[in-house]
Amino acid sequence: MYVPLLLINPEANIPVVQMSVVQSEDPEVHYRMGKALSKLLDTNVCIVGSGFASLHNLRKMFDGSMSNKLFKDKNEEWSKAVTDAATTIDDGERLQKLRNWRQWPHSYDMHP
C-alpha cells in the first residue's frame, strides 16, 4: 500500500494498516475478515483493496501462455466463477461458493 498511498498523499500523515491473504487460503477466514472490516465503512475509514482474484499464476503470466487462446478461455471460465461467487447477494450462498473455490474450473491453473 506504500506506493499507492504515497502517490495519493505524499505527506504520508494518515495511519495505515496493511493486511494480506492468510497462508491457509481458507475462504471462510477471509470472508469473516471482510465482514469485520465492512463495519468500518460507516466510519471515517477508507478501505483499499489491491490484487486480483483472477489469474495469479506468475509463471503463466511471463511464459507466453497469456497469448494462448486455450489459456485465455480457461482464464475466462475462472473469472466467471469468481464473479459469480463474489456477486452472489445471499451471504450464506456466497460463502458456500467461496468455500468451494478449488472446485471452480481451472483453479489450479489460475492459482497454483
The first five atom37 places (N, CA, C, CB, O) and aatype in JSON, in Angstrom:
{
  "aatype": [12, 18, 19, 14, 10, 10, 10, 9, 2, 14, 6, 0, 2, 9, 14, 19, 19, 5, 12, 15, 19, 19, 5, 15, 6, 3, 14, 6, 19, 8, 18, 1, 12, 7, 11, 0, 10, 15, 11, 10, 10, 3, 16, 2, 19, 4, 9, 19, 7, 15, 7, 13, 0, 15, 10, 8, 2, 10, 1, 11, 12, 13, 3, 7, 15, 12, 15, 2, 11, 10, 13, 11, 3, 11, 2, 6, 6, 17, 15, 11, 0, 19, 16, 3, 0, 0, 16, 16, 9, 3, 3, 7, 6, 1, 10, 5, 11, 10, 1, 2, 17, 1, 5, 17, 14, 8, 15, 18, 3, 12, 8, 14],
  "atom_mask": [
    [1, 1, 1, 1, 1],
    [1, 1, 1, 1, 1],
    [1, 1, 1, 1, 1],
    [1, 1, 1, 1, 1],
    [1, 1, 1, 1, 1],
    [1, 1, 1, 1, 1],
    [1, 1, 1, 1, 1],
    [1, 1, 1, 1, 1],
    [1, 1, 1, 1, 1],
    [1, 1, 1, 1, 1],
    [1, 1, 1, 1, 1],
    [1, 1, 1, 1, 1],
    [1, 1, 1, 1, 1],
    [1, 1, 1, 1, 1],
    [1, 1, 1, 1, 1],
    [1, 1, 1, 1, 1],
    [1, 1, 1, 1, 1],
    [1, 1, 1, 1, 1],
    [1, 1, 1, 1, 1],
    [1, 1, 1, 1, 1],
    [1, 1, 1, 1, 1],
    [1, 1, 1, 1, 1],
    [1, 1, 1, 1, 1],
    [1, 1, 1, 1, 1],
    [1, 1, 1, 1, 1],
    [1, 1, 1, 1, 1],
    [1, 1, 1, 1, 1],
    [1, 1, 1, 1, 1],
    [1, 1, 1, 1, 1],
    [1, 1, 1, 1, 1],
    [1, 1, 1, 1, 1],
    [1, 1, 1, 1, 1],
    [1, 1, 1, 1, 1],
    [1, 1, 1, 0, 1],
    [1, 1, 1, 1, 1],
    [1, 1, 1, 1, 1],
    [1, 1, 1, 1, 1],
    [1, 1, 1, 1, 1],
    [1, 1, 1, 1, 1],
    [1, 1, 1, 1, 1],
    [1, 1, 1, 1, 1],
    [1, 1, 1, 1, 1],
    [1, 1, 1, 1, 1],
    [1, 1, 1, 1, 1],
    [1, 1, 1, 1, 1],
    [1, 1, 1, 1, 1],
    [1, 1, 1, 1, 1],
    [1, 1, 1, 1, 1],
    [1, 1, 1, 0, 1],
    [1, 1, 1, 1, 1],
    [1, 1, 1, 0, 1],
    [1, 1, 1, 1, 1],
    [1, 1, 1, 1, 1],
    [1, 1, 1, 1, 1],
    [1, 1, 1, 1, 1],
    [1, 1, 1, 1, 1],
    [1, 1, 1, 1, 1],
    [1, 1, 1, 1, 1],
    [1, 1, 1, 1, 1],
    [1, 1, 1, 1, 1],
    [1, 1, 1, 1, 1],
    [1, 1, 1, 1, 1],
    [1, 1, 1, 1, 1],
    [1, 1, 1, 0, 1],
    [1, 1, 1, 1, 1],
    [1, 1, 1, 1, 1],
    [1, 1, 1, 1, 1],
    [1, 1, 1, 1, 1],
    [1, 1, 1, 1, 1],
    [1, 1, 1, 1, 1],
    [1, 1, 1, 1, 1],
    [1, 1, 1, 1, 1],
    [1, 1, 1, 1, 1],
    [1, 1, 1, 1, 1],
    [1, 1, 1, 1, 1],
    [1, 1, 1, 1, 1],
    [1, 1, 1, 1, 1],
    [1, 1, 1, 1, 1],
    [1, 1, 1, 1, 1],
    [1, 1, 1, 1, 1],
    [1, 1, 1, 1, 1],
    [1, 1, 1, 1, 1],
    [1, 1, 1, 1, 1],
    [1, 1, 1, 1, 1],
    [1, 1, 1, 1, 1],
    [1, 1, 1, 1, 1],
    [1, 1, 1, 1, 1],
    [1, 1, 1, 1, 1],
    [1, 1, 1, 1, 1],
    [1, 1, 1, 1, 1],
    [1, 1, 1, 1, 1],
    [1, 1, 1, 0, 1],
    [1, 1, 1, 1, 1],
    [1, 1, 1, 1, 1],
    [1, 1, 1, 1, 1],
    [1, 1, 1, 1, 1],
    [1, 1, 1, 1, 1],
    [1, 1, 1, 1, 1],
    [1, 1, 1, 1, 1],
    [1, 1, 1, 1, 1],
    [1, 1, 1, 1, 1],
    [1, 1, 1, 1, 1],
    [1, 1, 1, 1, 1],
    [1, 1, 1, 1, 1],
    [1, 1, 1, 1, 1],
    [1, 1, 1, 1, 1],
    [1, 1, 1, 1, 1],
    [1, 1, 1, 1, 1],
    [1, 1, 1, 1, 1],
    [1, 1, 1, 1, 1],
    [1, 1, 1, 1, 1],
    [1, 1, 1, 1, 1]
  ],
  "atom_positions": [
    [[0.81, -1.19, 0.0], [0.0, 0.0, 0.0], [0.85, 1.26, 0.0], [-0.92, 0.0, 1.18], [0.35, 2.36, -0.24]],
    [[2.15, 1.09, 0.27], [3.02, 2.26, 0.41], [3.0, 3.14, -0.83], [4.44, 1.81, 0.71], [2.76, 4.34, -0.73]],
    [[3.25, 2.57, -1.99], [3.37, 3.39, -3.2], [2.03, 4.04, -3.58], [3.87, 2.53, -4.37], [2.01, 5.25, -3.81]],
    [[0.92, 3.29, -3.64], [-0.34, 3.98, -3.99], [-0.69, 5.1, -3.01], [-1.48, 2.97, -4.04], [-1.12, 6.18, -3.43]],
    [[-0.52, 4.85, -1.72], [-0.86, 5.89, -0.75], [0.11, 7.06, -0.79], [-0.89, 5.31, 0.65], [-0.29, 8.2, -0.55]],
    [[1.36, 6.8, -1.08], [2.33, 7.89, -1.21], [1.95, 8.79, -2.39], [3.76, 7.33, -1.39], [2.09, 10.01, -2.31]],
    [[1.48, 8.19, -3.47], [1.06, 8.99, -4.62], [-0.2, 9.8, -4.31], [0.81, 8.09, -5.83], [-0.35, 10.94, -4.77]],
    [[-1.1, 9.22, -3.53], [-2.34, 9.91, -3.16], [-2.07, 10.99, -2.12], [-3.37, 8.9, -2.62], [-2.63, 12.09, -2.19]],
    [[-1.22, 10.69, -1.17], [-0.98, 11.58, -0.03], [0.51, 11.61, 0.29], [-1.8, 11.12, 1.22], [0.97, 10.91, 1.19]],
    [[1.28, 12.42, -0.45], [2.75, 12.44, -0.27], [3.2, 12.79, 1.15], [3.34, 13.43, -1.23], [4.32, 12.45, 1.54]],
    [[2.35, 13.46, 1.92], [2.73, 13.8, 3.29], [2.77, 12.56, 4.18], [1.77, 14.83, 3.87], [3.38, 12.58, 5.25]],
    [[2.13, 11.48, 3.75], [2.09, 10.22, 4.5], [1.71, 10.44, 5.96], [3.44, 9.5, 4.42], [2.36, 9.92, 6.87]],
    [[0.67, 11.22, 6.16], [0.28, 11.59, 7.52], [-1.02, 10.94, 7.97], [0.16, 13.09, 7.62], [-1.71, 11.45, 8.86]],
    [[-1.36, 9.83, 7.37], [-2.55, 9.1, 7.8], [-2.14, 7.7, 8.23], [-3.62, 9.04, 6.65], [-1.26, 7.09, 7.62]],
    [[-2.77, 7.18, 9.27], [-2.43, 5.82, 9.71], [-2.9, 4.79, 8.7], [-3.04, 5.53, 11.08], [-3.96, 4.94, 8.09]],
    [[-2.12, 3.75, 8.51], [-2.43, 2.7, 7.55], [-2.19, 1.34, 8.22], [-1.57, 2.84, 6.27], [-1.2, 1.14, 8.91]],
    [[-3.12, 0.44, 7.99], [-2.94, -0.94, 8.42], [-3.02, -1.8, 7.17], [-4.04, -1.37, 9.49], [-4.02, -1.78, 6.46]],
    [[-1.98, -2.54, 6.9], [-1.94, -3.39, 5.72], [-2.21, -4.83, 6.13], [-0.57, -3.27, 5.0], [-1.7, -5.31, 7.13]],
    [[-3.03, -5.5, 5.33], [-3.35, -6.91, 5.59], [-3.04, -7.71, 4.34], [-4.85, -7.08, 5.99], [-2.86, -7.15, 3.26]],
    [[-2.98, -9.0, 4.51], [-2.68, -9.87, 3.38], [-3.54, -11.13, 3.47], [-1.18, -10.23, 3.34], [-4.28, -11.34, 4.43]],
    [[-3.41, -11.94, 2.45], [-4.09, -13.22, 2.42], [-3.47, -14.12, 3.48], [-3.99, -13.88, 1.01], [-2.26, -14.14, 3.65]],
    [[-4.31, -14.86, 4.2], [-3.76, -15.79, 5.2], [-3.16, -17.0, 4.48], [-4.85, -16.23, 6.22], [-3.64, -17.4, 3.42]],
    [[-2.15, -17.56, 5.06], [-1.4, -18.65, 4.42], [-2.27, -19.86, 4.11], [-0.26, -19.07, 5.31], [-2.04, -20.54, 3.11]],
    [[-3.27, -20.12, 4.94], [-4.11, -21.31, 4.73], [-5.01, -21.19, 3.5], [-4.97, -21.55, 5.95], [-5.55, -22.2, 3.03]],
    [[-5.17, -19.98, 2.97], [-6.09, -19.71, 1.85], [-7.54, -20.05, 2.21], [-5.67, -20.51, 0.62], [-8.37, -20.2, 1.31]],
    [[-7.85, -20.17, 3.48], [-9.19, -20.54, 3.92], [-10.19, -19.44, 3.57], [-9.21, -20.82, 5.44], [-10.11, -18.34, 4.12]],
    [[-11.12, -19.72, 2.66], [-12.09, -18.7, 2.24], [-12.94, -18.18, 3.39], [-12.99, -19.26, 1.16], [-13.31, -17.01, 3.42]],
    [[-13.24, -19.05, 4.34], [-14.1, -18.62, 5.45], [-13.39, -17.59, 6.34], [-14.53, -19.84, 6.29], [-14.01, -16.65, 6.82]],
    [[-12.1, -17.77, 6.54], [-11.34, -16.8, 7.33], [-11.33, -15.45, 6.63], [-9.88, -17.31, 7.56], [-11.54, -14.41, 7.25]],
    [[-11.08, -15.47, 5.33], [-11.07, -14.22, 4.57], [-12.45, -13.57, 4.56], [-10.6, -14.47, 3.13], [-12.57, -12.35, 4.66]],
    [[-13.47, -14.37, 4.44], [-14.84, -13.86, 4.43], [-15.15, -13.17, 5.75], [-15.85, -15.0, 4.16], [-15.72, -12.09, 5.78]],
    [[-14.76, -13.82, 6.86], [-15.0, -13.23, 8.19], [-14.2, -11.93, 8.36], [-14.63, -14.24, 9.3], [-14.68, -10.98, 8.96]],
    [[-12.97, -11.9, 7.83], [-12.18, -10.67, 7.89], [-12.9, -9.55, 7.14], [-10.76, -10.89, 7.3], [-12.98, -8.42, 7.62]],
    [[-13.42, -9.87, 5.97], [-14.15, -8.89, 5.17], [-15.39, -8.39, 5.88], [0.0, 0.0, 0.0], [-15.68, -7.19, 5.86]],
    [[-16.13, -9.3, 6.51], [-17.33, -8.91, 7.25], [-16.97, -7.97, 8.4], [-18.07, -10.15, 7.79], [-17.66, -6.98, 8.64]],
    [[-15.88, -8.28, 9.11], [-15.46, -7.43, 10.21], [-15.04, -6.05, 9.7], [-14.29, -8.08, 10.98], [-15.41, -5.03, 10.29]],
    [[-14.28, -6.02, 8.62], [-13.84, -4.74, 8.06], [-15.0, -3.93, 7.5], [-12.81, -4.97, 6.96], [-14.95, -2.7, 7.52]],
    [[-16.03, -4.59, 7.02], [-17.16, -3.87, 6.41], [-17.83, -2.94, 7.41], [-18.18, -4.86, 5.85], [-18.46, -1.96, 7.0]],
    [[-17.72, -3.22, 8.69], [-18.3, -2.35, 9.72], [-17.61, -0.98, 9.73], [-18.19, -3.01, 11.11], [-18.19, 0.0, 10.19]],
    [[-16.4, -0.92, 9.23], [-15.68, 0.36, 9.18], [-16.2, 1.28, 8.09], [-14.2, 0.1, 8.97], [-15.89, 2.47, 8.09]],
    [[-16.97, 0.75, 7.15], [-17.47, 1.56, 6.05], [-18.4, 2.68, 6.54], [-18.2, 0.69, 5.05], [-18.57, 3.68, 5.85]],
    [[-18.99, 2.51, 7.71], [-19.86, 3.54, 8.27], [-19.1, 4.56, 9.12], [-20.95, 2.89, 9.11], [-19.7, 5.44, 9.73]],
    [[-17.8, 4.43, 9.15], [-16.97, 5.36, 9.93], [-16.1, 6.13, 8.96], [-16.1, 4.6, 11.0], [-16.27, 6.02, 7.74]],
    [[-15.2, 6.9, 9.47], [-14.32, 7.69, 8.63], [-13.06, 6.91, 8.29], [-13.95, 9.01, 9.33], [-11.94, 7.38, 8.51]],
    [[-13.24, 5.71, 7.75], [-12.13, 4.83, 7.41], [-12.25, 4.46, 5.93], [-12.12, 3.54, 8.31], [-13.33, 4.12, 5.44]],
    [[-11.15, 4.54, 5.24], [-11.1, 4.15, 3.83], [-10.5, 2.75, 3.74], [-10.27, 5.18, 2.98], [-9.44, 2.48, 4.3]],
    [[-11.19, 1.87, 3.04], [-10.68, 0.51, 2.84], [-10.26, 0.39, 1.38], [-11.76, -0.58, 3.22], [-11.07, 0.61, 0.48]],
    [[-9.01, 0.06, 1.15], [-8.47, -0.06, -0.2], [-8.09, -1.51, -0.42], [-7.24, 0.88, -0.41], [-7.32, -2.08, 0.35]],
    [[-8.63, -2.1, -1.46], [-8.26, -3.46, -1.82], [-7.33, -3.44, -3.01], [0.0, 0.0, 0.0], [-7.5, -2.63, -3.93]],
    [[-6.36, -4.3, -3.01], [-5.48, -4.4, -4.17], [-5.26, -5.87, -4.48], [-4.12, -3.67, -3.93], [-5.59, -6.75, -3.67]],
    [[-4.72, -6.12, -5.62], [-4.55, -7.5, -6.06], [-5.77, -7.9, -6.87], [0.0, 0.0, 0.0], [-6.64, -7.07, -7.16]],
    [[-5.83, -9.15, -7.21], [-6.96, -9.59, -8.03], [-7.18, -11.06, -7.83], [-6.73, -9.27, -9.51], [-6.25, -11.82, -7.55]],
    [[-8.43, -11.46, -7.99], [-8.77, -12.87, -7.79], [-8.7, -13.66, -9.08], [-10.15, -12.99, -7.19], [-8.83, -14.88, -9.07]],
    [[-8.49, -12.97, -10.18], [-8.45, -13.7, -11.44], [-7.11, -14.43, -11.55], [-8.65, -12.74, -12.66], [-6.7, -15.08, -10.6]],
    [[-6.45, -14.34, -12.65], [-5.2, -15.06, -12.88], [-4.13, -14.61, -11.9], [-4.72, -14.85, -14.31], [-3.82, -13.42, -11.8]],
    [[-3.57, -15.56, -11.18], [-2.48, -15.24, -10.25], [-1.41, -16.33, -10.35], [-3.01, -15.1, -8.78], [-0.91, -16.82, -9.34]],
    [[-1.09, -16.7, -11.57], [-0.07, -17.69, -11.85], [1.06, -16.97, -12.57], [-0.64, -18.89, -12.7], [1.03, -16.81, -13.79]],
    [[2.05, -16.53, -11.81], [3.11, -15.71, -12.39], [3.89, -16.42, -13.48], [4.05, -15.27, -11.31], [4.32, -15.78, -14.44]],
    [[4.07, -17.73, -13.36], [4.77, -18.46, -14.43], [4.02, -18.31, -15.75], [4.91, -19.96, -14.07], [4.63, -18.04, -16.78]],
    [[2.7, -18.49, -15.7], [1.9, -18.38, -16.92], [1.86, -16.95, -17.44], [0.47, -18.88, -16.67], [1.8, -16.72, -18.65]],
    [[1.91, -15.99, -16.53], [1.88, -14.59, -16.94], [3.13, -14.22, -17.74], [1.76, -13.68, -15.73], [3.07, -13.37, -18.63]],
    [[4.26, -14.86, -17.43], [5.52, -14.46, -18.05], [6.09, -15.48, -19.04], [6.53, -14.2, -16.98], [7.15, -15.23, -19.62]],
    [[5.42, -16.61, -19.25], [5.97, -17.61, -20.18], [5.3, -17.59, -21.55], [5.85, -18.99, -19.59], [5.57, -18.46, -22.38]],
    [[4.46, -16.62, -21.8], [3.8, -16.52, -23.11], [2.42, -17.16, -23.14], [0.0, 0.0, 0.0], [1.72, -17.04, -24.15]],
    [[2.02, -17.83, -22.08], [0.72, -18.51, -22.06], [-0.44, -17.54, -22.22], [0.56, -19.28, -20.77], [-1.51, -17.92, -22.7]],
    [[-0.25, -16.3, -21.81], [-1.33, -15.33, -21.86], [-1.83, -15.08, -23.28], [-0.87, -14.02, -21.25], [-2.96, -14.64, -23.47]],
    [[-1.0, -15.37, -24.27], [-1.43, -15.17, -25.66], [-2.04, -16.43, -26.27], [-0.25, -14.7, -26.5], [-2.49, -16.41, -27.41]],
    [[-2.04, -17.52, -25.52], [-2.59, -18.79, -25.98], [-4.11, -18.79, -25.81], [-1.95, -19.98, -25.21], [-4.6, -18.56, -24.71]],
    [[-4.87, -19.05, -26.9], [-6.32, -19.0, -26.84], [-6.89, -19.97, -25.82], [-6.91, -19.29, -28.2], [-7.83, -19.62, -25.1]],
    [[-6.35, -21.17, -25.74], [-6.84, -22.16, -24.77], [-6.69, -21.63, -23.34], [-6.09, -23.49, -24.93], [-7.59, -21.78, -22.51]],
    [[-5.54, -21.01, -23.06], [-5.33, -20.48, -21.72], [-6.25, -19.29, -21.46], [-3.87, -20.06, -21.53], [-6.77, -19.13, -20.36]],
    [[-6.45, -18.45, -22.47], [-7.37, -17.32, -22.32], [-8.78, -17.81, -22.02], [-7.36, -16.45, -23.59], [-9.49, -17.22, -21.21]],
    [[-9.2, -18.88, -22.69], [-10.52, -19.45, -22.43], [-10.64, -19.97, -21.0], [-10.81, -20.59, -23.43], [-11.66, -19.78, -20.34]],
    [[-9.58, -20.62, -20.53], [-9.57, -21.11, -19.14], [-9.69, -19.93, -18.17], [-8.28, -21.92, -18.84], [-10.44, -19.99, -17.2]],
    [[-8.94, -18.87, -18.45], [-8.98, -17.69, -17.6], [-10.37, -17.07, -17.58], [-7.94, -16.67, -18.06], [-10.84, -16.6, -16.55]],
    [[-11.02, -17.06, -18.72], [-12.38, -16.5, -18.79], [-13.36, -17.34, -17.97], [-12.85, -16.42, -20.26], [-14.2, -16.8, -17.25]],
    [[-13.26, -18.67, -18.06], [-14.12, -19.54, -17.26], [-13.89, -19.31, -15.77], [-13.88, -21.03, -17.6], [-14.83, -19.19, -14.99]],
    [[-12.62, -19.23, -15.39], [-12.27, -18.98, -13.99], [-12.84, -17.64, -13.53], [-10.73, -19.0, -13.81], [-13.45, -17.56, -12.46]],
    [[-12.65, -16.61, -14.34], [-13.13, -15.27, -13.97], [-14.65, -15.24, -13.81], [-12.7, -14.26, -15.02], [-15.16, -14.54, -12.94]],
    [[-15.35, -15.99, -14.63], [-16.81, -16.07, -14.5], [-17.2, -16.7, -13.16], [-17.42, -16.86, -15.66], [-18.15, -16.26, -12.51]],
    [[-16.49, -17.73, -12.76], [-16.78, -18.38, -11.47], [-16.49, -17.43, -10.31], [-15.95, -19.68, -11.33], [-17.26, -17.37, -9.35]],
    [[-15.38, -16.69, -10.39], [-15.03, -15.72, -9.35], [-16.11, -14.65, -9.27], [-13.65, -15.07, -9.63], [-16.59, -14.33, -8.18]],
    [[-16.49, -14.11, -10.41], [-17.51, -13.06, -10.45], [-18.84, -13.56, -9.91], [-17.69, -12.54, -11.87], [-19.51, -12.86, -9.15]],
    [[-19.21, -14.77, -10.31], [-20.47, -15.34, -9.83], [-20.48, -15.43, -8.32], [-20.71, -16.73, -10.45], [-21.46, -15.05, -7.68]],
    [[-19.41, -15.94, -7.74], [-19.36, -16.09, -6.28], [-19.36, -14.72, -5.59], [-18.1, -16.88, -5.86], [-20.09, -14.49, -4.63]],
    [[-18.54, -13.82, -6.09], [-18.39, -12.51, -5.43], [-19.64, -11.65, -5.52], [-17.22, -11.76, -6.05], [-19.87, -10.8, -4.66]],
    [[-20.46, -11.86, -6.54], [-21.65, -11.03, -6.72], [-22.93, -11.71, -6.24], [-21.8, -10.66, -8.18], [-24.02, -11.17, -6.42]],
    [[-22.81, -12.87, -5.64], [-23.99, -13.55, -5.09], [-24.49, -12.73, -3.89], [-23.65, -15.03, -4.66], [-23.73, -12.44, -2.97]],
    [[-25.75, -12.37, -3.92], [-26.32, -11.48, -2.91], [-26.45, -12.16, -1.54], [-27.69, -10.99, -3.36], [-26.07, -11.57, -0.52]],
    [[-26.97, -13.36, -1.51], [-27.2, -14.06, -0.25], [-25.87, -14.42, 0.41], [-28.05, -15.33, -0.47], [-25.04, -15.1, -0.19]],
    [[-25.66, -13.96, 1.66], [-24.39, -14.2, 2.36], [-24.05, -15.68, 2.48], [-24.45, -13.58, 3.75], [-22.92, -16.08, 2.21]],
    [[-25.02, -16.49, 2.88], [-24.76, -17.92, 3.06], [-24.39, -18.6, 1.75], [0.0, 0.0, 0.0], [-23.47, -19.42, 1.71]],
    [[-25.12, -18.25, 0.7], [-24.83, -18.85, -0.62], [-23.48, -18.37, -1.14], [-25.94, -18.5, -1.63], [-22.72, -19.16, -1.7]],
    [[-23.17, -17.09, -0.94], [-21.88, -16.56, -1.38], [-20.74, -17.27, -0.66], [-21.79, -15.03, -1.14], [-19.77, -17.68, -1.28]],
    [[-20.87, -17.41, 0.66], [-19.83, -18.07, 1.43], [-19.65, -19.52, 0.98], [-20.16, -18.02, 2.92], [-18.53, -20.0, 0.88]],
    [[-20.75, -20.22, 0.72], [-20.66, -21.61, 0.25], [-19.9, -21.69, -1.08], [-22.07, -22.21, 0.1], [-19.07, -22.58, -1.27]],
    [[-20.2, -20.78, -1.98], [-19.48, -20.76, -3.26], [-17.99, -20.5, -3.05], [-20.07, -19.69, -4.2], [-17.15, -21.15, -3.66]],
    [[-17.68, -19.56, -2.17], [-16.28, -19.24, -1.92], [-15.54, -20.38, -1.25], [-16.18, -17.99, -1.05], [-14.36, -20.61, -1.52]],
    [[-16.23, -21.11, -0.37], [-15.6, -22.28, 0.28], [-15.14, -23.3, -0.75], [-16.58, -22.94, 1.26], [-14.15, -24.0, -0.54]],
    [[-15.84, -23.38, -1.86], [-15.56, -24.4, -2.88], [-14.71, -23.87, -4.04], [-16.86, -24.94, -3.43], [-14.77, -24.41, -5.14]],
    [[-13.94, -22.83, -3.8], [-13.21, -22.22, -4.9], [-12.23, -23.17, -5.58], [-12.48, -21.03, -4.41], [-11.95, -23.0, -6.77]],
    [[-11.7, -24.13, -4.89], [-10.77, -25.07, -5.53], [-11.49, -26.03, -6.49], [-10.03, -25.87, -4.47], [-10.84, -26.72, -7.27]],
    [[-12.8, -26.07, -6.43], [-13.56, -26.88, -7.38], [-13.99, -26.08, -8.61], [-14.79, -27.47, -6.69], [-14.55, -26.65, -9.55]],
    [[-13.73, -24.79, -8.62], [-14.07, -23.98, -9.79], [-13.19, -24.41, -10.96], [-13.9, -22.45, -9.49], [-12.1, -24.95, -10.76]],
    [[-13.66, -24.17, -12.17], [-12.86, -24.59, -13.33], [-11.49, -23.89, -13.34], [-13.61, -24.29, -14.64], [-11.38, -22.68, -13.2]],
    [[-10.48, -24.72, -13.51], [-9.09, -24.27, -13.72], [-8.49, -23.56, -12.51], [-9.04, -23.35, -14.92], [-7.58, -22.75, -12.67]],
    [[-8.98, -23.85, -11.31], [-8.48, -23.15, -10.12], [-6.97, -23.36, -9.93], [-9.24, -23.63, -8.88], [-6.26, -22.45, -9.5]],
    [[-6.49, -24.55, -10.24], [-5.05, -24.82, -10.03], [-4.19, -24.2, -11.14], [-4.79, -26.34, -9.97], [-3.0, -23.95, -10.94]],
    [[-4.79, -23.94, -12.3], [-4.07, -23.21, -13.35], [-3.97, -21.73, -13.01], [-4.75, -23.4, -14.71], [-2.96, -21.08, -13.27]],
    [[-5.04, -21.2, -12.43], [-5.1, -19.77, -12.14], [-4.39, -19.42, -10.83], [-6.55, -19.31, -12.07], [-3.77, -18.36, -10.72]],
    [[-4.49, -20.32, -9.85], [-3.86, -20.12, -8.53], [-3.17, -21.41, -8.11], [-4.91, -19.68, -7.46], [-3.72, -22.19, -7.32]],
    [[-1.95, -21.64, -8.63], [-1.26, -22.91, -8.31], [-0.92, -23.03, -6.84], [0.02, -23.03, -9.13], [-0.34, -24.04, -6.42]]
  ]
}
